[in-house]
Amino acid sequence: MAKQNGIVPLKGTIGNITFYKSKAGHLARGKGGVDGSRIANDAAFVRTRENGAEFGRAGKAGKLLRTAFRAMLLNASDSYLTSRLTRDMLKVIQADAKSVRGQRNVIDGEAELLSGFEFNINARLAGTLFAPYTAAIDRATGILKVDIPAFIPVNMVAAPGGATHFKILAAGAEIDFEAETFVNGNAASAELTIDATATAVMNLSVNVTANSTKPLFLVLGVEFYQQVNGALYSLKNGAFNALALVNISGMPAAPGGV
């Protein structure tokens, strides 16, 4: 892959060179590669097939997770979210110590490896909300919650220029990666002014299935607004909103520890 430096960028194919535009700029690459049928059948490419199967599984799992939190991601995500989440989901799959290569999966992997994942790399939760909080998951009751003591917004929230208000949001999801289904819920504070007035104590909780046997995910986020003539508008279309996975409970232990 090479960058185009000409005055007029090219698009299309000339000979064995393909010219195209990506987020990284105008690029050029040579045509070629191994025939698809050989990769699918040749014993020499068994590792390639195994890696491809697990990469595809990671992409599908990442899409399901994004769909479960879609309402939150509409206002807090970056353009590389899909590739970043697929990469980290692949690490979860590769942590599966039960299945053979090529058949490793999220269920038998370590979903907790996603803890701390930032959905908007341009506005990290860790660098946006400094107020202490407790994120807990209770499998028995199916309650996922975030508790935040009272805090002074101007001291504990790193607000972008132009922001006058903010909101704290939490969402939880119970995800069945095999059936490709989920149960989710969300909660949010009121729109709060970014000033020196202490907030009330916040207890944000959502409910999923009690005694679930599926992985559970809890996210926490901050949204910013600007007040204009008494109305609140999302600031910069959510470019500064933060959202991260703050607690994860993977598959529960089988009875008897088996």
Short mmCIF file of C-alpha atoms in Angstrom, two decimals:
data_model
loop_
_atom_site.label_atom_id
_atom_site.label_comp_id
_atom_site.label_asym_id
_atom_site.label_seq_id
_atom_site.Cartn_x
_atom_site.Cartn_y
_atom_site.Cartn_z
CA MET A 1 0.00 0.00 0.00
CA ALA A 2 1.38 3.41 -0.96
CA LYS A 3 0.12 6.98 -0.77
CA GLN A 4 -0.62 9.04 -3.86
CA ASN A 5 1.36 12.27 -4.02
CA GLY A 6 0.14 13.62 -7.33
CA ILE A 7 -1.77 16.87 -7.74
CA VAL A 8 -4.83 15.03 -9.08
CA PRO A 9 -5.67 11.90 -7.04
CA LEU A 10 -6.60 8.83 -9.08
CA LYS A 11 -9.44 6.36 -8.60
CA GLY A 12 -9.83 3.03 -10.32
CA THR A 13 -7.44 0.44 -11.72
CA ILE A 14 -4.57 0.89 -14.16
CA GLY A 15 -2.77 -2.34 -15.06
CA ASN A 16 -2.10 -4.12 -11.79
CA ILE A 17 -2.39 -1.02 -9.64
CA THR A 18 -5.64 -0.01 -7.90
CA PHE A 19 -6.08 3.62 -6.80
CA TYR A 20 -8.62 4.40 -4.11
CA LYS A 21 -9.55 6.81 -1.30
CA SER A 22 -9.72 5.82 2.38
CA LYS A 23 -9.76 7.61 5.72
CA ALA A 24 -5.97 7.57 5.55
CA GLY A 25 -6.00 9.52 2.28
CA HIS A 26 -5.61 8.61 -1.39
CA LEU A 27 -3.79 5.27 -1.65
CA ALA A 28 -2.55 2.81 -4.26
CA ARG A 29 -1.98 -0.92 -4.02
CA GLY A 30 -0.99 -3.73 -6.31
CA LYS A 31 -3.42 -6.42 -7.38
CA GLY A 32 -2.64 -9.99 -6.47
CA GLY A 33 -2.95 -12.49 -3.67
CA VAL A 34 -3.67 -16.19 -3.37
CA ASP A 35 -6.66 -17.67 -5.19
CA GLY A 36 -9.70 -17.93 -2.90
CA SER A 37 -10.41 -21.58 -3.68
CA ARG A 38 -6.87 -22.52 -2.69
CA ILE A 39 -7.22 -20.75 0.67
CA ALA A 40 -10.52 -22.55 1.25
CA ASN A 41 -9.20 -26.05 0.47
CA ASP A 42 -5.39 -26.26 0.55
CA ALA A 43 -3.99 -27.86 3.72
CA ALA A 44 -1.20 -25.28 3.65
CA PHE A 45 -3.75 -22.60 4.54
CA VAL A 46 -5.43 -24.35 7.46
CA ARG A 47 -4.15 -21.68 9.88
CA THR A 48 -5.44 -18.97 7.57
CA ARG A 49 -8.88 -20.57 7.60
CA GLU A 50 -8.82 -20.91 11.39
CA ASN A 51 -7.80 -17.27 11.84
CA GLY A 52 -10.42 -16.15 9.34
CA ALA A 53 -13.17 -18.06 11.15
CA GLU A 54 -12.28 -16.52 14.50
CA PHE A 55 -11.92 -13.04 13.03
CA GLY A 56 -15.37 -13.37 11.48
CA ARG A 57 -16.76 -14.55 14.81
CA ALA A 58 -15.19 -11.52 16.52
CA GLY A 59 -16.73 -9.17 13.99
CA LYS A 60 -20.18 -10.70 14.47
CA ALA A 61 -19.89 -10.56 18.27
CA GLY A 62 -18.73 -6.94 18.13
CA LYS A 63 -21.70 -6.02 15.94
CA LEU A 64 -24.11 -7.64 18.39
CA LEU A 65 -22.58 -5.72 21.29
CA ARG A 66 -22.83 -2.46 19.35
CA THR A 67 -26.44 -3.19 18.48
CA ALA A 68 -27.28 -3.84 22.13
CA PHE A 69 -26.00 -0.35 22.99
CA ARG A 70 -27.04 1.33 19.76
CA ALA A 71 -29.17 3.99 21.48
CA MET A 72 -26.10 5.14 23.41
CA LEU A 73 -23.69 4.85 20.47
CA LEU A 74 -25.77 7.18 18.31
CA ASN A 75 -24.35 10.00 20.42
CA ALA A 76 -20.98 8.61 21.54
CA SER A 77 -18.73 6.75 19.12
CA ASP A 78 -15.78 7.32 16.82
CA SER A 79 -15.22 6.37 13.19
CA TYR A 80 -12.89 3.49 14.10
CA LEU A 81 -15.19 1.91 16.70
CA THR A 82 -16.03 -1.15 14.59
CA SER A 83 -12.41 -2.09 13.90
CA ARG A 84 -11.29 -1.37 17.48
CA LEU A 85 -14.06 -3.46 18.99
CA THR A 86 -13.45 -6.32 16.56
CA ARG A 87 -9.75 -6.31 17.50
CA ASP A 88 -10.53 -6.48 21.23
CA MET A 89 -13.30 -9.03 20.75
CA LEU A 90 -10.76 -11.22 18.94
CA LYS A 91 -8.63 -11.13 22.10
CA VAL A 92 -11.64 -12.37 24.05
CA ILE A 93 -12.07 -15.26 21.61
CA GLN A 94 -8.37 -16.11 21.66
CA ALA A 95 -8.58 -16.42 25.46
CA ASP A 96 -10.88 -19.44 25.04
CA ALA A 97 -8.90 -22.27 26.61
CA LYS A 98 -11.53 -24.95 25.90
CA SER A 99 -12.10 -24.95 22.15
CA VAL A 100 -9.67 -25.90 19.39
CA ARG A 101 -8.21 -23.25 17.10
CA GLY A 102 -10.70 -21.99 14.58
CA GLN A 103 -13.62 -22.81 16.89
CA ARG A 104 -12.77 -20.58 19.82
CA ASN A 105 -15.63 -18.28 20.78
CA VAL A 106 -16.81 -15.45 23.03
CA ILE A 107 -18.84 -17.70 25.32
CA ASP A 108 -15.80 -19.75 26.34
CA GLY A 109 -13.45 -16.77 26.17
CA GLU A 110 -12.85 -13.97 28.66
CA ALA A 111 -15.46 -11.26 28.08
CA GLU A 112 -14.00 -9.36 31.04
CA LEU A 113 -11.05 -8.42 28.81
CA LEU A 114 -13.35 -5.78 27.32
CA SER A 115 -13.63 -3.97 30.66
CA GLY A 116 -12.69 -0.32 30.25
CA PHE A 117 -13.32 -0.33 26.49
CA GLU A 118 -13.93 3.22 25.24
CA PHE A 119 -16.60 3.60 22.55
CA ASN A 120 -15.43 7.11 21.66
CA ILE A 121 -11.65 7.26 21.53
CA ASN A 122 -11.86 11.03 21.04
CA ALA A 123 -13.58 11.53 24.40
CA ARG A 124 -12.52 8.92 26.93
CA LEU A 125 -14.69 8.47 30.01
CA ALA A 126 -11.59 8.34 32.21
CA GLY A 127 -10.63 11.80 31.01
CA THR A 128 -14.15 13.25 31.10
CA LEU A 129 -15.77 12.19 34.36
CA PHE A 130 -13.60 12.45 37.49
CA ALA A 131 -16.35 11.93 40.04
CA PRO A 132 -15.99 8.58 41.85
CA TYR A 133 -18.56 5.92 41.05
CA THR A 134 -19.34 2.30 41.82
CA ALA A 135 -20.45 -0.02 39.00
CA ALA A 136 -22.00 -3.29 40.12
CA ILE A 137 -23.68 -6.31 38.53
CA ASP A 138 -25.99 -8.59 40.53
CA ARG A 139 -26.71 -11.74 38.54
CA ALA A 140 -29.26 -13.06 41.03
CA THR A 141 -31.56 -10.05 40.68
CA GLY A 142 -30.56 -9.04 37.15
CA ILE A 143 -29.80 -5.51 38.34
CA LEU A 144 -26.89 -3.61 36.80
CA LYS A 145 -26.25 -0.27 38.48
CA VAL A 146 -23.95 2.70 38.83
CA ASP A 147 -23.92 4.72 42.07
CA ILE A 148 -22.35 8.20 42.06
CA PRO A 149 -22.03 10.32 45.22
CA ALA A 150 -22.83 14.05 45.03
CA PHE A 151 -20.12 16.06 43.24
CA ILE A 152 -19.36 19.57 41.96
CA PRO A 153 -19.71 19.47 38.14
CA VAL A 154 -17.26 22.28 37.39
CA ASN A 155 -14.60 20.37 39.34
CA MET A 156 -15.40 16.79 38.34
CA VAL A 157 -16.48 17.04 34.70
CA ALA A 158 -14.03 17.96 31.93
CA ALA A 159 -16.51 19.81 29.74
CA PRO A 160 -15.60 20.95 26.21
CA GLY A 161 -15.82 24.61 25.27
CA GLY A 162 -19.37 25.80 24.72
CA ALA A 163 -20.99 23.14 26.91
CA THR A 164 -23.45 24.47 29.49
CA HIS A 165 -25.12 21.22 30.61
CA PHE A 166 -24.38 17.51 30.86
CA LYS A 167 -26.13 14.24 31.54
CA ILE A 168 -24.88 11.00 33.07
CA LEU A 169 -26.13 7.81 31.41
CA ALA A 170 -25.92 4.12 32.19
CA ALA A 171 -27.00 1.11 30.17
CA GLY A 172 -26.86 -2.62 30.67
CA ALA A 173 -27.19 -5.60 28.38
CA GLU A 174 -27.49 -9.36 28.70
CA ILE A 175 -26.11 -10.80 25.46
CA ASP A 176 -26.58 -14.28 24.02
CA PHE A 177 -23.78 -14.49 21.46
CA GLU A 178 -24.89 -17.90 20.24
CA ALA A 179 -28.53 -17.01 19.56
CA GLU A 180 -27.52 -13.44 18.58
CA THR A 181 -30.11 -11.89 20.90
CA PHE A 182 -29.98 -9.51 23.83
CA VAL A 183 -31.96 -7.94 26.66
CA ASN A 184 -31.04 -4.36 27.49
CA GLY A 185 -32.09 -1.27 29.40
CA ASN A 186 -30.87 2.24 30.13
CA ALA A 187 -31.14 5.00 32.71
CA ALA A 188 -30.05 8.63 32.85
CA SER A 189 -29.85 11.63 35.11
CA ALA A 190 -31.58 14.89 34.32
CA GLU A 191 -29.70 17.52 32.29
CA LEU A 192 -27.44 19.18 34.85
CA THR A 193 -25.81 22.60 34.74
CA ILE A 194 -22.03 22.70 34.63
CA ASP A 195 -21.46 24.97 37.61
CA ALA A 196 -20.36 24.92 41.26
CA THR A 197 -23.65 23.54 42.58
CA ALA A 198 -23.37 20.03 43.94
CA THR A 199 -25.41 17.37 42.19
CA ALA A 200 -27.74 15.03 44.02
CA VAL A 201 -26.60 11.46 44.65
CA MET A 202 -27.16 9.43 41.49
CA ASN A 203 -28.33 5.82 41.47
CA LEU A 204 -28.72 4.64 37.91
CA SER A 205 -29.92 1.06 37.48
CA VAL A 206 -31.27 -1.19 34.72
CA ASN A 207 -32.79 -4.64 34.80
CA VAL A 208 -32.08 -7.71 32.69
CA THR A 209 -33.01 -11.36 33.27
CA ALA A 210 -32.61 -12.53 36.86
CA ASN A 211 -30.19 -15.45 37.31
CA SER A 212 -29.01 -15.04 33.72
CA THR A 213 -26.48 -17.51 32.36
CA LYS A 214 -25.31 -15.10 29.65
CA PRO A 215 -22.55 -12.44 29.70
CA LEU A 216 -23.67 -9.13 31.22
CA PHE A 217 -22.30 -5.72 30.23
CA LEU A 218 -22.63 -2.33 31.96
CA VAL A 219 -21.68 0.97 30.34
CA LEU A 220 -21.45 4.50 31.72
CA GLY A 221 -21.41 7.69 29.69
CA VAL A 222 -21.54 11.48 29.71
CA GLU A 223 -23.38 13.63 27.17
CA PHE A 224 -22.86 17.37 26.74
CA TYR A 225 -25.31 20.05 25.70
CA GLN A 226 -25.35 23.74 24.93
CA GLN A 227 -28.26 25.90 25.98
CA VAL A 228 -29.47 28.40 23.40
CA ASN A 229 -32.54 30.52 24.08
CA GLY A 230 -33.71 28.11 26.74
CA ALA A 231 -33.37 24.98 24.60
CA LEU A 232 -30.65 22.32 24.96
CA TYR A 233 -28.77 21.09 21.90
CA SER A 234 -26.34 18.19 21.67
CA LEU A 235 -22.86 19.71 21.48
CA LYS A 236 -21.00 19.10 18.19
CA ASN A 237 -23.32 16.18 17.37
CA GLY A 238 -21.90 14.13 20.22
CA ALA A 239 -18.22 14.46 19.28
CA PHE A 240 -17.30 15.10 22.94
CA ASN A 241 -19.59 12.52 24.54
CA ALA A 242 -17.88 9.71 26.43
CA LEU A 243 -19.02 6.10 26.86
CA ALA A 244 -17.17 3.10 28.26
CA LEU A 245 -17.70 -0.42 29.55
CA VAL A 246 -17.33 -0.11 33.32
CA ASN A 247 -18.28 -3.61 34.47
CA ILE A 248 -18.61 -7.02 32.82
CA SER A 249 -19.72 -10.37 34.17
CA GLY A 250 -18.82 -13.17 31.80
CA MET A 251 -20.28 -16.66 31.90
CA PRO A 252 -21.10 -17.78 35.47
CA ALA A 253 -19.28 -20.79 36.86
CA ALA A 254 -21.00 -24.11 36.27
CA PRO A 255 -22.49 -25.88 39.32
CA GLY A 256 -19.78 -27.70 41.23
CA GLY A 257 -17.08 -25.57 39.59
CA VAL A 258 -17.01 -27.76 36.46
#
